[in-house]
Amino acid sequence: QLVPRCASPRRERDRERSRAAMPRVASVSRSSTVAWGASPAHAHLIASGTKAGAISDSFDNTSHLELFQIDLNSSDMLRLGGVQTTERFHRLTWGNAGIDDGSIPYGILAGGMDDGTIKIYNPELLLSGGADPLVATVEKHSGPV
């Protein structure tokens, strides 16, 4: 019979202390998966994609991809842009493709979606609010990604 190994009381106490010592920098009320800006120049940016399977306080069933800026002088995050999406996100990552050569200054956002697709977004277009930021859809999976 296998018996699960429990963490030592000291380790648990240290873990609780580290959580208590971590101050909240900023927050926004969302049920989402997040990705940090892909370069040091964009480290103050956070992308937020509505989490698949989550239910909001208002029982809203829409899905959004949004960009926020962390302001260390405020406990709130400034919403810089966003778009409604057709599917909700299981995963979201912010890649640095195109940043070094300047072809895509903010890199790319890749979302693993509830319908099994991978959707690629251009964060620069989210910020400008102009053209559709969805630049590619990869249909390789039959279930959630």
JSON list of C-alpha atoms in Angstrom, two decimals:
[
{"chain": "A", "resi": 1, "resn": "GLN", "atom": "CA", "xyz": [0.00, 0.00, 0.00]},
{"chain": "A", "resi": 2, "resn": "LEU", "atom": "CA", "xyz": [1.32, 3.42, -0.96]},
{"chain": "A", "resi": 3, "resn": "VAL", "atom": "CA", "xyz": [1.14, 6.14, 1.65]},
{"chain": "A", "resi": 4, "resn": "PRO", "atom": "CA", "xyz": [1.33, 9.75, 0.41]},
{"chain": "A", "resi": 5, "resn": "ARG", "atom": "CA", "xyz": [4.30, 11.65, 1.74]},
{"chain": "A", "resi": 6, "resn": "CYS", "atom": "CA", "xyz": [3.29, 14.73, 3.67]},
{"chain": "A", "resi": 7, "resn": "ALA", "atom": "CA", "xyz": [5.26, 17.93, 3.69]},
{"chain": "A", "resi": 8, "resn": "SER", "atom": "CA", "xyz": [7.01, 18.67, 6.93]},
{"chain": "A", "resi": 9, "resn": "PRO", "atom": "CA", "xyz": [5.38, 21.19, 9.29]},
{"chain": "A", "resi": 10, "resn": "ARG", "atom": "CA", "xyz": [8.45, 23.41, 8.86]},
{"chain": "A", "resi": 11, "resn": "ARG", "atom": "CA", "xyz": [8.12, 23.37, 5.06]},
{"chain": "A", "resi": 12, "resn": "GLU", "atom": "CA", "xyz": [4.41, 24.21, 5.32]},
{"chain": "A", "resi": 13, "resn": "ARG", "atom": "CA", "xyz": [5.15, 27.07, 7.74]},
{"chain": "A", "resi": 14, "resn": "ASP", "atom": "CA", "xyz": [7.83, 28.47, 5.41]},
{"chain": "A", "resi": 15, "resn": "ARG", "atom": "CA", "xyz": [5.44, 28.23, 2.45]},
{"chain": "A", "resi": 16, "resn": "GLU", "atom": "CA", "xyz": [2.75, 30.14, 4.38]},
{"chain": "A", "resi": 17, "resn": "ARG", "atom": "CA", "xyz": [5.24, 32.83, 5.38]},
{"chain": "A", "resi": 18, "resn": "SER", "atom": "CA", "xyz": [6.37, 33.34, 1.78]},
{"chain": "A", "resi": 19, "resn": "ARG", "atom": "CA", "xyz": [2.74, 33.70, 0.64]},
{"chain": "A", "resi": 20, "resn": "ALA", "atom": "CA", "xyz": [2.00, 36.18, 3.40]},
{"chain": "A", "resi": 21, "resn": "ALA", "atom": "CA", "xyz": [5.13, 38.22, 2.58]},
{"chain": "A", "resi": 22, "resn": "MET", "atom": "CA", "xyz": [4.22, 38.55, -1.11]},
{"chain": "A", "resi": 23, "resn": "PRO", "atom": "CA", "xyz": [2.39, 41.86, -1.56]},
{"chain": "A", "resi": 24, "resn": "ARG", "atom": "CA", "xyz": [-0.29, 42.27, -4.21]},
{"chain": "A", "resi": 25, "resn": "VAL", "atom": "CA", "xyz": [1.02, 44.51, -6.97]},
{"chain": "A", "resi": 26, "resn": "ALA", "atom": "CA", "xyz": [-2.18, 44.94, -8.97]},
{"chain": "A", "resi": 27, "resn": "SER", "atom": "CA", "xyz": [-5.37, 43.09, -9.76]},
{"chain": "A", "resi": 28, "resn": "VAL", "atom": "CA", "xyz": [-8.29, 42.91, -12.14]},
{"chain": "A", "resi": 29, "resn": "SER", "atom": "CA", "xyz": [-11.43, 40.84, -11.69]},
{"chain": "A", "resi": 30, "resn": "ARG", "atom": "CA", "xyz": [-11.31, 38.18, -14.41]},
{"chain": "A", "resi": 31, "resn": "SER", "atom": "CA", "xyz": [-11.55, 34.39, -14.70]},
{"chain": "A", "resi": 32, "resn": "SER", "atom": "CA", "xyz": [-8.66, 34.05, -17.08]},
{"chain": "A", "resi": 33, "resn": "THR", "atom": "CA", "xyz": [-5.38, 32.54, -18.05]},
{"chain": "A", "resi": 34, "resn": "VAL", "atom": "CA", "xyz": [-2.56, 35.07, -18.37]},
{"chain": "A", "resi": 35, "resn": "ALA", "atom": "CA", "xyz": [0.75, 35.62, -20.14]},
{"chain": "A", "resi": 36, "resn": "TRP", "atom": "CA", "xyz": [3.44, 38.22, -19.38]},
{"chain": "A", "resi": 37, "resn": "GLY", "atom": "CA", "xyz": [4.96, 40.46, -22.05]},
{"chain": "A", "resi": 38, "resn": "ALA", "atom": "CA", "xyz": [7.60, 38.55, -24.03]},
{"chain": "A", "resi": 39, "resn": "SER", "atom": "CA", "xyz": [10.53, 40.95, -23.65]},
{"chain": "A", "resi": 40, "resn": "PRO", "atom": "CA", "xyz": [12.03, 43.18, -20.96]},
{"chain": "A", "resi": 41, "resn": "ALA", "atom": "CA", "xyz": [10.63, 46.20, -22.81]},
{"chain": "A", "resi": 42, "resn": "HIS", "atom": "CA", "xyz": [7.11, 44.72, -22.48]},
{"chain": "A", "resi": 43, "resn": "ALA", "atom": "CA", "xyz": [7.43, 43.16, -19.03]},
{"chain": "A", "resi": 44, "resn": "HIS", "atom": "CA", "xyz": [4.82, 45.60, -17.68]},
{"chain": "A", "resi": 45, "resn": "LEU", "atom": "CA", "xyz": [2.16, 44.13, -20.00]},
{"chain": "A", "resi": 46, "resn": "ILE", "atom": "CA", "xyz": [-0.11, 41.18, -19.27]},
{"chain": "A", "resi": 47, "resn": "ALA", "atom": "CA", "xyz": [-2.41, 39.39, -21.70]},
{"chain": "A", "resi": 48, "resn": "SER", "atom": "CA", "xyz": [-5.58, 37.89, -20.28]},
{"chain": "A", "resi": 49, "resn": "GLY", "atom": "CA", "xyz": [-7.75, 35.30, -22.05]},
{"chain": "A", "resi": 50, "resn": "THR", "atom": "CA", "xyz": [-11.11, 34.17, -20.63]},
{"chain": "A", "resi": 51, "resn": "LYS", "atom": "CA", "xyz": [-10.55, 30.76, -19.05]},
{"chain": "A", "resi": 52, "resn": "ALA", "atom": "CA", "xyz": [-12.41, 27.79, -20.52]},
{"chain": "A", "resi": 53, "resn": "GLY", "atom": "CA", "xyz": [-14.83, 26.27, -18.03]},
{"chain": "A", "resi": 54, "resn": "ALA", "atom": "CA", "xyz": [-14.96, 29.36, -15.81]},
{"chain": "A", "resi": 55, "resn": "ILE", "atom": "CA", "xyz": [-18.19, 31.10, -14.88]},
{"chain": "A", "resi": 56, "resn": "SER", "atom": "CA", "xyz": [-18.21, 34.81, -14.12]},
{"chain": "A", "resi": 57, "resn": "ASP", "atom": "CA", "xyz": [-20.18, 36.48, -11.32]},
{"chain": "A", "resi": 58, "resn": "SER", "atom": "CA", "xyz": [-22.72, 37.68, -13.88]},
{"chain": "A", "resi": 59, "resn": "PHE", "atom": "CA", "xyz": [-22.92, 34.28, -15.64]},
{"chain": "A", "resi": 60, "resn": "ASP", "atom": "CA", "xyz": [-21.65, 35.96, -18.81]},
{"chain": "A", "resi": 61, "resn": "ASN", "atom": "CA", "xyz": [-20.60, 33.38, -21.40]},
{"chain": "A", "resi": 62, "resn": "THR", "atom": "CA", "xyz": [-18.56, 35.65, -23.70]},
{"chain": "A", "resi": 63, "resn": "SER", "atom": "CA", "xyz": [-14.83, 35.29, -24.17]},
{"chain": "A", "resi": 64, "resn": "HIS", "atom": "CA", "xyz": [-12.22, 38.02, -24.47]},
{"chain": "A", "resi": 65, "resn": "LEU", "atom": "CA", "xyz": [-8.52, 38.50, -25.06]},
{"chain": "A", "resi": 66, "resn": "GLU", "atom": "CA", "xyz": [-7.35, 41.66, -23.29]},
{"chain": "A", "resi": 67, "resn": "LEU", "atom": "CA", "xyz": [-4.08, 43.48, -22.67]},
{"chain": "A", "resi": 68, "resn": "PHE", "atom": "CA", "xyz": [-3.37, 45.22, -19.38]},
{"chain": "A", "resi": 69, "resn": "GLN", "atom": "CA", "xyz": [-0.56, 47.39, -18.10]},
{"chain": "A", "resi": 70, "resn": "ILE", "atom": "CA", "xyz": [0.72, 47.07, -14.56]},
{"chain": "A", "resi": 71, "resn": "ASP", "atom": "CA", "xyz": [1.03, 50.44, -12.85]},
{"chain": "A", "resi": 72, "resn": "LEU", "atom": "CA", "xyz": [3.10, 50.13, -9.67]},
{"chain": "A", "resi": 73, "resn": "ASN", "atom": "CA", "xyz": [1.54, 53.36, -8.37]},
{"chain": "A", "resi": 74, "resn": "SER", "atom": "CA", "xyz": [-1.96, 51.86, -8.40]},
{"chain": "A", "resi": 75, "resn": "SER", "atom": "CA", "xyz": [-3.56, 48.61, -7.26]},
{"chain": "A", "resi": 76, "resn": "ASP", "atom": "CA", "xyz": [-5.57, 48.44, -10.50]},
{"chain": "A", "resi": 77, "resn": "MET", "atom": "CA", "xyz": [-4.36, 47.42, -13.93]},
{"chain": "A", "resi": 78, "resn": "LEU", "atom": "CA", "xyz": [-5.02, 49.69, -16.89]},
{"chain": "A", "resi": 79, "resn": "ARG", "atom": "CA", "xyz": [-6.83, 47.96, -19.78]},
{"chain": "A", "resi": 80, "resn": "LEU", "atom": "CA", "xyz": [-5.01, 48.89, -22.99]},
{"chain": "A", "resi": 81, "resn": "GLY", "atom": "CA", "xyz": [-7.05, 46.95, -25.51]},
{"chain": "A", "resi": 82, "resn": "GLY", "atom": "CA", "xyz": [-9.02, 43.83, -26.17]},
{"chain": "A", "resi": 83, "resn": "VAL", "atom": "CA", "xyz": [-11.17, 41.83, -28.51]},
{"chain": "A", "resi": 84, "resn": "GLN", "atom": "CA", "xyz": [-14.07, 39.41, -28.13]},
{"chain": "A", "resi": 85, "resn": "THR", "atom": "CA", "xyz": [-13.10, 35.87, -29.18]},
{"chain": "A", "resi": 86, "resn": "THR", "atom": "CA", "xyz": [-15.22, 32.99, -30.43]},
{"chain": "A", "resi": 87, "resn": "GLU", "atom": "CA", "xyz": [-13.72, 30.44, -28.03]},
{"chain": "A", "resi": 88, "resn": "ARG", "atom": "CA", "xyz": [-12.34, 30.43, -24.51]},
{"chain": "A", "resi": 89, "resn": "PHE", "atom": "CA", "xyz": [-8.70, 29.79, -23.63]},
{"chain": "A", "resi": 90, "resn": "HIS", "atom": "CA", "xyz": [-7.11, 26.74, -22.00]},
{"chain": "A", "resi": 91, "resn": "ARG", "atom": "CA", "xyz": [-3.61, 28.19, -22.34]},
{"chain": "A", "resi": 92, "resn": "LEU", "atom": "CA", "xyz": [-2.09, 31.49, -23.34]},
{"chain": "A", "resi": 93, "resn": "THR", "atom": "CA", "xyz": [1.55, 32.24, -24.05]},
{"chain": "A", "resi": 94, "resn": "TRP", "atom": "CA", "xyz": [3.38, 35.34, -25.25]},
{"chain": "A", "resi": 95, "resn": "GLY", "atom": "CA", "xyz": [6.23, 34.59, -27.64]},
{"chain": "A", "resi": 96, "resn": "ASN", "atom": "CA", "xyz": [9.04, 36.88, -28.75]},
{"chain": "A", "resi": 97, "resn": "ALA", "atom": "CA", "xyz": [8.90, 36.09, -32.50]},
{"chain": "A", "resi": 98, "resn": "GLY", "atom": "CA", "xyz": [9.56, 39.24, -34.50]},
{"chain": "A", "resi": 99, "resn": "ILE", "atom": "CA", "xyz": [10.65, 41.41, -31.56]},
{"chain": "A", "resi": 100, "resn": "ASP", "atom": "CA", "xyz": [14.40, 41.33, -32.30]},
{"chain": "A", "resi": 101, "resn": "ASP", "atom": "CA", "xyz": [14.09, 42.32, -35.96]},
{"chain": "A", "resi": 102, "resn": "GLY", "atom": "CA", "xyz": [11.18, 44.71, -35.34]},
{"chain": "A", "resi": 103, "resn": "SER", "atom": "CA", "xyz": [8.80, 42.94, -37.74]},
{"chain": "A", "resi": 104, "resn": "ILE", "atom": "CA", "xyz": [6.33, 42.23, -34.89]},
{"chain": "A", "resi": 105, "resn": "PRO", "atom": "CA", "xyz": [7.31, 44.74, -32.14]},
{"chain": "A", "resi": 106, "resn": "TYR", "atom": "CA", "xyz": [5.24, 43.14, -29.38]},
{"chain": "A", "resi": 107, "resn": "GLY", "atom": "CA", "xyz": [5.77, 39.50, -30.38]},
{"chain": "A", "resi": 108, "resn": "ILE", "atom": "CA", "xyz": [2.84, 37.09, -30.74]},
{"chain": "A", "resi": 109, "resn": "LEU", "atom": "CA", "xyz": [0.18, 35.65, -28.46]},
{"chain": "A", "resi": 110, "resn": "ALA", "atom": "CA", "xyz": [-0.74, 31.98, -28.92]},
{"chain": "A", "resi": 111, "resn": "GLY", "atom": "CA", "xyz": [-3.90, 30.60, -27.35]},
{"chain": "A", "resi": 112, "resn": "GLY", "atom": "CA", "xyz": [-4.84, 26.97, -26.88]},
{"chain": "A", "resi": 113, "resn": "MET", "atom": "CA", "xyz": [-8.59, 27.13, -27.34]},
{"chain": "A", "resi": 114, "resn": "ASP", "atom": "CA", "xyz": [-11.56, 25.16, -26.07]},
{"chain": "A", "resi": 115, "resn": "ASP", "atom": "CA", "xyz": [-12.47, 23.98, -29.59]},
{"chain": "A", "resi": 116, "resn": "GLY", "atom": "CA", "xyz": [-9.05, 22.38, -30.17]},
{"chain": "A", "resi": 117, "resn": "THR", "atom": "CA", "xyz": [-7.58, 25.17, -32.29]},
{"chain": "A", "resi": 118, "resn": "ILE", "atom": "CA", "xyz": [-4.49, 27.22, -31.63]},
{"chain": "A", "resi": 119, "resn": "LYS", "atom": "CA", "xyz": [-5.08, 30.89, -32.39]},
{"chain": "A", "resi": 120, "resn": "ILE", "atom": "CA", "xyz": [-2.24, 33.34, -33.02]},
{"chain": "A", "resi": 121, "resn": "TYR", "atom": "CA", "xyz": [-2.80, 37.02, -32.21]},
{"chain": "A", "resi": 122, "resn": "ASN", "atom": "CA", "xyz": [-0.75, 40.16, -32.84]},
{"chain": "A", "resi": 123, "resn": "PRO", "atom": "CA", "xyz": [-0.66, 42.19, -29.57]},
{"chain": "A", "resi": 124, "resn": "GLU", "atom": "CA", "xyz": [0.21, 45.36, -31.48]},
{"chain": "A", "resi": 125, "resn": "LEU", "atom": "CA", "xyz": [-3.18, 45.18, -33.23]},
{"chain": "A", "resi": 126, "resn": "LEU", "atom": "CA", "xyz": [-4.90, 44.66, -29.87]},
{"chain": "A", "resi": 127, "resn": "LEU", "atom": "CA", "xyz": [-3.27, 47.85, -28.62]},
{"chain": "A", "resi": 128, "resn": "SER", "atom": "CA", "xyz": [-4.11, 49.91, -31.71]},
{"chain": "A", "resi": 129, "resn": "GLY", "atom": "CA", "xyz": [-7.73, 48.73, -31.83]},
{"chain": "A", "resi": 130, "resn": "GLY", "atom": "CA", "xyz": [-7.63, 48.75, -35.62]},
{"chain": "A", "resi": 131, "resn": "ALA", "atom": "CA", "xyz": [-7.43, 45.58, -37.68]},
{"chain": "A", "resi": 132, "resn": "ASP", "atom": "CA", "xyz": [-8.43, 42.14, -36.43]},
{"chain": "A", "resi": 133, "resn": "PRO", "atom": "CA", "xyz": [-5.58, 40.92, -34.19]},
{"chain": "A", "resi": 134, "resn": "LEU", "atom": "CA", "xyz": [-6.21, 37.25, -35.09]},
{"chain": "A", "resi": 135, "resn": "VAL", "atom": "CA", "xyz": [-3.49, 36.44, -37.63]},
{"chain": "A", "resi": 136, "resn": "ALA", "atom": "CA", "xyz": [-3.65, 32.62, -37.85]},
{"chain": "A", "resi": 137, "resn": "THR", "atom": "CA", "xyz": [-5.65, 29.60, -36.74]},
{"chain": "A", "resi": 138, "resn": "VAL", "atom": "CA", "xyz": [-4.07, 26.15, -36.51]},
{"chain": "A", "resi": 139, "resn": "GLU", "atom": "CA", "xyz": [-6.54, 23.25, -36.62]},
{"chain": "A", "resi": 140, "resn": "LYS", "atom": "CA", "xyz": [-4.52, 20.18, -35.57]},
{"chain": "A", "resi": 141, "resn": "HIS", "atom": "CA", "xyz": [-6.40, 18.92, -32.49]},
{"chain": "A", "resi": 142, "resn": "SER", "atom": "CA", "xyz": [-9.81, 17.36, -32.01]},
{"chain": "A", "resi": 143, "resn": "GLY", "atom": "CA", "xyz": [-10.18, 18.36, -28.35]},
{"chain": "A", "resi": 144, "resn": "PRO", "atom": "CA", "xyz": [-9.31, 21.25, -26.05]},
{"chain": "A", "resi": 145, "resn": "VAL", "atom": "CA", "xyz": [-5.71, 22.45, -26.26]}
]
